[in-house]
PDB file of C-alpha atoms in Angstrom:
ATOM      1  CA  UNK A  27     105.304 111.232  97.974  1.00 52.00           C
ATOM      2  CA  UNK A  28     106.203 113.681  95.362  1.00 58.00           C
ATOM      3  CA  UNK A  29     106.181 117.221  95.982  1.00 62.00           C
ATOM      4  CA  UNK A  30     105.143 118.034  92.784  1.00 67.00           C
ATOM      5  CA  UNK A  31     101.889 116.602  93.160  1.00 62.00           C
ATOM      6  CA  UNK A  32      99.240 118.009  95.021  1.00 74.00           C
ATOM      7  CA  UNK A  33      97.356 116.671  97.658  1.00 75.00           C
ATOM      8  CA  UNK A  34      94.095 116.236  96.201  1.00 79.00           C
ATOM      9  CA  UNK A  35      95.352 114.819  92.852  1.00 82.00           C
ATOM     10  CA  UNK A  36      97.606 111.905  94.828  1.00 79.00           C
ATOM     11  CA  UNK A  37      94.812 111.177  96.947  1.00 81.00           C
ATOM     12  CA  UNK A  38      93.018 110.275  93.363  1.00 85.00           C
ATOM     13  CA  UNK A  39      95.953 108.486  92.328  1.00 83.00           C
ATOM     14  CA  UNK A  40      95.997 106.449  95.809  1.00 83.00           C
ATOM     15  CA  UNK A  41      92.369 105.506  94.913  1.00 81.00           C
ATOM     16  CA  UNK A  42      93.209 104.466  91.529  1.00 82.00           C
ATOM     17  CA  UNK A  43      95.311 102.355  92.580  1.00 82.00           C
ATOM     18  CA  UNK A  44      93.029 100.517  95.093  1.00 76.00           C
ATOM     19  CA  UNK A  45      90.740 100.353  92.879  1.00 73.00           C
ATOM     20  CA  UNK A  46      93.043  97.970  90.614  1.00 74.00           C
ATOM     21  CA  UNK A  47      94.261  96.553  93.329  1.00 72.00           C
ATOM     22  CA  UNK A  48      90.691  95.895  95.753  1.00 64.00           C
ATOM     23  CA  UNK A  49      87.705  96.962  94.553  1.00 61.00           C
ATOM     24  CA  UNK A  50      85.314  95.755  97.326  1.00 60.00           C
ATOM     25  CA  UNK A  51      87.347  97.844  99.960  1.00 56.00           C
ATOM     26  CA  UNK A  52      87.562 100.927  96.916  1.00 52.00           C
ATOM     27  CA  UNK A  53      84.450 102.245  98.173  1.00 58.00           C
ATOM     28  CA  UNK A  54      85.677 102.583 101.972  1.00 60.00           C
ATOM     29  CA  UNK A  55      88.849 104.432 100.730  1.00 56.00           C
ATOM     30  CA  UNK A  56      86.948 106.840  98.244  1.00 59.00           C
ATOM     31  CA  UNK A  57      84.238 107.977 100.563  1.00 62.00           C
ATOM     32  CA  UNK A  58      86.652 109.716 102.878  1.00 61.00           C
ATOM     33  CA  UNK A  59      88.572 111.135  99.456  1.00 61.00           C
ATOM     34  CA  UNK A  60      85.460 112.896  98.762  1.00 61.00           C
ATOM     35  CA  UNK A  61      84.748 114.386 101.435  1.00 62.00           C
ATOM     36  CA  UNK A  62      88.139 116.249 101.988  1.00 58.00           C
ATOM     37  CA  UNK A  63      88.249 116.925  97.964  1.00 56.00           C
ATOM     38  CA  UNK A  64      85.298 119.081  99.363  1.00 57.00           C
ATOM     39  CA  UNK A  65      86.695 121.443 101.504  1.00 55.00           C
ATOM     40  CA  UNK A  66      89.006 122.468  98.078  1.00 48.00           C
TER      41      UNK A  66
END
């Protein structure tokens, strides 16, 4: 992991990649995503 990048924007980029890689289980990995991109 990349200091560089924050958290929020390689969470994103961890979901992308699910997404190409399972997208049935993509909605179980971006629910959680979205609910800590809240607290920023």
């Amino acid at each position: 992991m990349p200091p560089m990048i924050s958290g929020s924007l390689w969470m994103t980029l961890v979901a992308f990649t699910v997404l190409s890689s399972n997208r049935k289980s993509a909605p179980r990995m971006i629910a959680p995503v979205r609910r800590s991109d809240q607290r920023f």
